[in-house]
């Protein structure tokens, strides 16, 4: 399959009093056109930073230290601002983690969904508003006129999230980055929204990176899972395999800490907590929480290796 995006050896850090604290360490993966990938990990594992890096939206004191982000054959990290503007929203768009903070409180929803058309295409305001309403219909908003004339605070969380996805789809992107799009919603609305997202992915032939800390969300919406911990990829596997037989101790821990349909078992949270950046142990970042840790784990970062067809894992329990 054709590669749409390849992230190669990406390192991102924060400058703290002249010292660089690494938040993403040597992250590499590729995504083929049409794939639906879930990026999973606890809070603080680096998921949002990875998505922001892809759009080159990391702000100081954060910075991309090195690596490549190849999109359709071109390195985003080497693009000029003008080229980047053609990528953001048009090729790659993002639904941000906090819908309220990414919507403008003083503009109506209709205007905000219409804005991409006004900025990037030659349309009149009236045409753009019409297009915005079309989009609001597509994201299953039935009372389009009311919603288009409303301000963000006048809408429910579910409606705001739908408006966000309408904005993200306006310019017909190829790749959608959805950062925890359902965390603000209650369980019923979550399921509804994920169904909608699935339908839209099909309808718009999107490639999807869905960011979540919740393995429950993964099963509905993806065909591949990338697990992130301490700014490194622990495991990268097809969804069915990862649920059947997780390889990395962290993936196992995450799966044991969530309820699974049709299975009655005691839930076991992973011991300990994600440390702040700069405080991860040397060697394997998961070492101080891992029950299988042994001597070698403190020596160096375990490399991500393919150990079965299509399955990659970064753990010294596997391989030579
Ligand atoms: N502006 C910043 N300055 C310093 N550290 C930061 C900054 N932004 C993020 N970090 C740190 O980088 C690490 C990764 O953050 P990131 O936001 O990517 O995590 P996440 O996996 O998205 O977590 P969550 O599930 O809570 O959204 C965290 O330790 C975070 O505190
Ligand atoms: S490398 Fe070692 S510490 Fe890290 S997950 Fe594997 S066994 Fe555990
Ligand atoms: Mg985040």
Coordinates of C-alpha atoms and ligand atoms in Angstrom, one line a residue:
X1 CA 0.0 0.0 0.0
X2 CA 1.0 3.5 -0.7
X3 CA 2.6 5.4 2.2
X4 CA 0.8 8.7 3.0
X5 CA 2.8 9.6 6.1
X6 CA 6.1 8.5 7.5
X7 CA 7.5 9.8 10.7
X8 CA 11.2 8.9 11.0
X9 CA 13.3 9.1 14.1
X10 CA 11.4 12.1 15.5
X11 CA 12.7 13.7 18.6
X12 CA 10.8 16.6 20.3
X13 CA 11.9 18.3 23.5
X14 CA 11.4 21.3 25.8
X15 CA 14.0 23.7 26.7
X16 CA 14.1 24.1 30.4
X17 CA 16.8 26.5 31.7
X18 CA 19.1 25.6 28.8
X19 CA 18.6 21.9 29.3
X20 CA 16.5 19.9 26.7
X21 CA 14.0 17.6 28.3
X22 CA 13.0 15.0 25.7
X23 CA 9.2 14.4 25.3
X24 CA 9.4 12.3 22.1
X25 CA 12.4 10.1 21.6
X26 CA 13.1 8.5 18.3
X27 CA 9.5 7.9 17.2
X28 CA 9.1 6.2 13.8
X29 CA 6.0 4.8 12.0
X30 CA 4.4 4.9 8.6
X31 CA 0.8 5.1 7.7
X32 CA -0.7 3.9 4.4
X33 CA -3.5 5.8 2.6
X34 CA -6.9 4.8 4.0
X35 CA -5.5 3.3 7.2
X36 CA -7.3 4.0 10.5
X37 CA -4.7 4.1 13.3
X38 CA -5.4 4.5 17.0
X39 CA -2.6 6.2 19.0
X40 CA -3.0 5.1 22.6
X41 CA -1.3 5.9 25.8
X42 CA -1.9 7.3 29.3
X43 CA -2.0 11.0 30.0
X44 CA 1.5 12.5 29.5
X45 CA 2.8 9.8 27.1
X46 CA 3.2 12.3 24.2
X47 CA 0.2 11.7 22.0
X48 CA -0.8 15.4 21.5
X49 CA 2.8 16.4 20.9
X50 CA 3.1 13.8 18.2
X51 CA 0.0 15.2 16.4
X52 CA 1.1 18.8 16.8
X53 CA 4.5 17.9 15.4
X54 CA 2.9 16.5 12.3
X55 CA 1.3 19.9 11.7
X56 CA 4.5 21.7 12.9
X57 CA 2.5 23.4 15.6
X58 CA 4.9 22.8 18.5
X59 CA 5.5 26.2 20.2
X60 CA 8.5 27.3 22.2
X61 CA 9.9 26.3 24.7
X62 CA 9.0 23.1 22.8
X63 CA 11.0 22.2 19.7
X64 CA 11.5 19.5 17.1
X65 CA 15.1 18.4 17.7
X66 CA 15.4 16.1 14.7
X67 CA 13.7 13.7 12.5
X68 CA 11.6 13.7 9.3
X69 CA 7.9 13.8 8.7
X70 CA 7.4 12.8 5.2
X71 CA 3.9 13.5 3.8
X72 CA 3.1 12.5 0.2
X73 CA 6.9 12.3 -0.4
X74 CA 7.8 15.7 1.1
X75 CA 9.4 16.5 4.5
X76 CA 7.0 18.7 6.4
X77 CA 9.8 19.8 8.7
X78 CA 11.7 21.3 5.8
X79 CA 8.7 23.2 4.2
X80 CA 8.5 26.9 4.0
X81 CA 5.6 28.6 5.8
X82 CA 3.7 29.1 2.6
X83 CA 3.9 25.4 1.7
X84 CA 2.9 24.6 5.3
X85 CA -0.2 26.7 4.9
X86 CA -1.3 24.6 1.9
X87 CA -0.9 21.5 4.1
X88 CA -2.7 22.6 7.3
X89 CA -6.4 22.1 7.0
X90 CA -6.3 21.2 3.3
X91 CA -4.2 18.1 3.4
X92 CA -4.0 17.4 7.1
X93 CA -6.5 18.6 9.6
X94 CA -6.9 18.2 13.3
X95 CA -9.7 18.1 15.8
X96 CA -8.2 19.4 19.0
X97 CA -8.5 18.0 22.4
X98 CA -10.4 20.9 23.9
X99 CA -13.2 21.9 21.6
X100 CA -14.2 25.0 23.6
X101 CA -10.7 26.5 23.5
X102 CA -10.4 25.9 19.7
X103 CA -13.7 27.4 18.8
X104 CA -13.9 31.2 18.8
X105 CA -16.4 32.3 21.4
X106 CA -17.5 35.5 19.6
X107 CA -18.2 34.0 16.2
X108 CA -21.2 31.9 15.2
X109 CA -20.7 28.2 14.4
X110 CA -21.9 28.8 10.9
X111 CA -19.3 31.5 10.3
X112 CA -16.5 29.4 11.8
X113 CA -17.3 26.4 9.6
X114 CA -17.6 28.7 6.6
X115 CA -14.2 30.4 7.4
X116 CA -12.0 27.8 5.7
X117 CA -13.9 28.4 2.4
X118 CA -13.5 32.2 2.8
X119 CA -9.8 32.0 3.5
X120 CA -8.7 29.2 1.1
X121 CA -11.2 29.3 -1.8
X122 CA -12.8 31.9 -4.0
X123 CA -16.3 32.0 -2.6
X124 CA -18.6 34.7 -1.5
X125 CA -19.7 34.9 2.1
X126 CA -23.2 33.7 1.2
X127 CA -21.9 30.7 -0.7
X128 CA -19.5 29.8 2.1
X129 CA -22.3 29.9 4.6
X130 CA -24.3 27.6 2.4
X131 CA -21.4 25.2 2.2
X132 CA -21.0 25.3 5.9
X133 CA -24.6 24.4 6.3
X134 CA -24.2 21.4 4.0
X135 CA -21.3 20.3 6.1
X136 CA -23.3 20.6 9.3
X137 CA -25.9 18.4 7.7
X138 CA -23.3 15.8 6.8
X139 CA -22.2 15.6 10.4
X140 CA -25.7 14.7 11.3
X141 CA -26.9 18.0 12.7
X142 CA -30.6 18.2 12.0
X143 CA -31.5 21.8 13.1
X144 CA -28.8 23.3 10.9
X145 CA -30.1 26.9 10.9
X146 CA -30.3 27.1 14.7
X147 CA -26.8 25.6 15.1
X148 CA -25.3 27.8 12.3
X149 CA -26.6 30.9 14.1
X150 CA -25.5 29.8 17.6
X151 CA -22.3 30.7 19.5
X152 CA -20.2 27.9 20.9
X153 CA -21.4 28.3 24.5
X154 CA -25.0 27.9 23.4
X155 CA -24.4 24.4 22.1
X156 CA -24.0 21.1 23.9
X157 CA -20.7 19.3 24.0
X158 CA -21.9 16.8 21.4
X159 CA -23.0 19.6 19.0
X160 CA -19.7 21.5 19.5
X161 CA -17.7 18.3 18.7
X162 CA -19.8 17.8 15.5
X163 CA -19.1 21.4 14.5
X164 CA -15.4 20.8 15.1
X165 CA -15.4 17.9 12.8
X166 CA -17.4 19.8 10.2
X167 CA -14.6 22.5 10.3
X168 CA -11.9 19.9 10.0
X169 CA -13.5 18.3 6.9
X170 CA -14.3 21.6 5.1
X171 CA -11.4 21.6 2.7
X172 CA -11.6 17.9 2.0
X173 CA -8.3 16.8 3.7
X174 CA -6.6 13.4 3.2
X175 CA -5.5 12.9 6.8
X176 CA -7.5 13.6 9.9
X177 CA -5.8 13.8 13.3
X178 CA -8.5 13.5 16.0
X179 CA -7.1 14.2 19.5
X180 CA -9.3 12.6 22.2
X181 CA -12.5 13.7 20.3
X182 CA -14.9 12.0 22.7
X183 CA -13.5 12.8 26.2
X184 CA -15.8 15.7 26.8
X185 CA -18.9 13.5 25.9
X186 CA -20.9 11.0 28.0
X187 CA -20.8 7.4 27.1
X188 CA -23.9 7.3 24.8
X189 CA -22.7 10.4 22.9
X190 CA -19.2 8.9 22.7
X191 CA -20.6 5.8 20.8
X192 CA -22.7 8.0 18.6
X193 CA -19.8 10.3 17.7
X194 CA -17.5 7.3 17.0
X195 CA -20.1 5.9 14.6
X196 CA -20.3 9.2 12.9
X197 CA -16.5 9.4 12.7
X198 CA -16.4 6.0 11.1
X199 CA -19.0 7.0 8.5
X200 CA -17.2 10.2 7.6
X201 CA -13.9 8.3 7.3
X202 CA -15.5 6.1 4.7
X203 CA -17.4 8.9 2.9
X204 CA -14.5 11.2 2.6
X205 CA -11.9 8.4 2.0
X206 CA -9.9 9.7 5.0
X207 CA -6.8 8.4 6.6
X208 CA -7.3 8.6 10.4
X209 CA -5.1 9.0 13.4
X210 CA -7.3 8.8 16.4
X211 CA -5.7 9.7 19.7
X212 CA -7.1 8.2 22.8
X213 CA -6.1 7.0 26.3
X214 CA -9.0 4.6 26.2
X215 CA -8.6 1.2 24.7
X216 CA -12.4 0.9 24.7
X217 CA -12.5 3.6 21.9
X218 CA -9.9 1.7 19.9
X219 CA -12.0 -1.3 19.1
X220 CA -14.7 0.7 17.3
X221 CA -12.6 2.9 15.1
X222 CA -9.3 1.5 14.0
X223 CA -7.5 -1.2 12.2
X224 CA -4.2 -0.6 13.7
X225 CA -2.9 0.4 17.1
X226 CA 0.2 2.3 18.1
X227 CA 0.9 2.4 21.8
X228 CA 3.0 5.3 23.2
X229 CA 4.7 5.5 26.6
X230 CA 7.2 8.0 27.7
X231 CA 7.5 9.5 24.3
X232 CA 8.4 6.2 22.7
X233 CA 6.4 3.7 20.7
X234 CA 6.1 0.5 22.7
X235 CA 4.1 -1.5 20.2
X236 CA 2.6 -1.1 16.7
X237 CA 0.3 -3.9 15.7
X238 CA -2.9 -4.7 13.8
X239 CA -5.9 -4.2 16.1
X240 CA -7.2 -7.7 16.1
X241 CA -3.8 -9.1 17.1
X242 CA -3.2 -6.6 19.8
X243 CA -6.5 -7.4 21.5
X244 CA -5.9 -11.1 21.2
X245 CA -2.3 -11.2 22.3
X246 CA -0.7 -7.9 23.4
X247 CA 3.1 -8.2 23.4
X248 CA 4.5 -5.2 25.3
X249 CA 4.1 -5.3 29.1
X250 CA 2.6 -1.8 28.9
X251 CA 0.0 -2.8 26.3
X252 CA -0.9 -5.8 28.5
X253 CA -1.2 -3.5 31.5
X254 CA -3.5 -1.1 29.6
X255 CA -5.7 -3.9 28.4
X256 CA -6.0 -5.4 31.9
X257 CA -7.1 -2.1 33.3
X258 CA -10.2 -1.7 31.1
X259 CA -13.4 -3.7 31.1
X260 CA -13.8 -6.0 28.0
X261 CA -17.1 -6.9 26.5
X262 CA -18.2 -10.5 27.3
X263 CA -15.4 -11.0 29.8
X264 CA -15.8 -10.9 33.5
X265 CA -12.6 -10.3 35.2
X266 CA -11.0 -8.2 37.9
X267 CA -9.6 -4.9 36.6
X268 CA -6.0 -4.3 37.4
X269 CA -4.7 -0.8 37.0
X270 CA -1.0 -0.4 36.1
X271 CA 1.1 0.2 39.1
X272 CA 2.6 3.7 39.6
X273 CA 2.2 6.8 37.5
X274 CA 3.5 8.4 34.3
X275 CA 6.4 10.6 35.5
X276 CA 6.9 14.1 34.1
X277 CA 9.3 14.4 31.2
X278 CA 12.9 14.3 32.3
X279 CA 12.0 11.9 35.1
X280 CA 11.7 8.7 33.2
X281 CA 14.2 6.0 34.1
X282 CA 17.2 5.5 31.8
X283 CA 16.9 2.5 29.5
X284 CA 13.3 1.4 28.9
X285 CA 11.0 4.3 30.1
X286 CA 8.5 1.7 31.4
X287 CA 11.1 0.0 33.6
X288 CA 10.1 1.3 37.0
X289 CA 6.5 0.1 36.4
X290 CA 7.2 -3.1 34.6
X291 CA 6.9 -6.4 36.4
X292 CA 9.0 -8.2 33.9
X293 CA 12.0 -5.8 34.0
X294 CA 15.4 -7.4 34.1
X295 CA 19.0 -6.1 34.0
X296 CA 19.3 -5.3 30.3
X297 CA 16.3 -3.0 30.6
X298 CA 18.3 -0.3 32.3
X299 CA 21.1 -0.3 29.7
X300 CA 19.5 1.4 26.8
X301 CA 16.2 2.3 25.1
X302 CA 14.8 -0.9 23.6
X303 CA 14.6 -0.5 19.8
X304 CA 11.2 -1.0 18.0
X305 CA 11.6 -4.2 16.1
X306 CA 9.3 -6.2 13.8
X307 CA 9.0 -9.6 15.4
X308 CA 6.0 -11.1 13.6
X309 CA 4.4 -10.1 10.3
X310 CA 3.2 -6.6 10.8
X311 CA 3.8 -6.6 14.5
X312 CA 6.5 -4.4 16.1
X313 CA 7.4 -4.2 19.7
X314 CA 10.1 -2.3 21.7
X315 CA 10.9 -4.6 24.6
X316 CA 14.0 -6.7 25.5
X317 CA 11.7 -9.7 26.2
X318 CA 11.5 -10.2 22.5
X319 CA 14.1 -10.9 19.9
X320 CA 17.7 -11.9 20.5
Ligands
LIG1 N1 4.5 23.4 26.7 C1 5.0 22.4 27.4 N2 6.1 22.7 28.3 C2 6.6 21.6 29.0 N3 6.2 20.4 28.9 C3 5.2 20.1 28.1 C4 4.5 21.1 27.3 N4 3.5 20.5 26.6 C5 3.6 19.2 26.9 N5 4.6 18.9 27.8 C6 4.9 17.6 28.4 O1 5.1 16.7 27.4 C7 4.6 15.4 27.8 C8 3.7 14.9 26.7 O2 2.6 15.7 26.6 P1 1.3 15.5 25.7 O3 0.4 16.6 25.8 O4 1.8 15.1 24.3 O5 0.7 14.2 26.4 P2 -0.7 13.4 26.0 O6 -0.3 12.0 25.7 O7 -1.4 14.1 24.9 O8 -1.5 13.4 27.3 P3 -3.1 13.7 27.6 O9 -3.7 12.3 27.5 O10 -3.1 14.2 29.0 O11 -3.5 14.7 26.6 C9 3.9 15.6 29.1 O12 4.8 15.2 30.1 C10 3.7 17.1 29.2 O13 3.7 17.6 30.5
LIG2 S1 12.2 -3.7 28.0 FE1 12.2 -4.5 30.1 S2 11.3 -2.9 31.4 FE2 10.8 -2.4 29.2 S3 8.9 -3.4 28.9 FE3 10.4 -4.9 28.3 S4 10.8 -6.1 30.1 FE4 9.7 -4.3 30.8
LIG3 MG1 -3.1 15.1 24.8

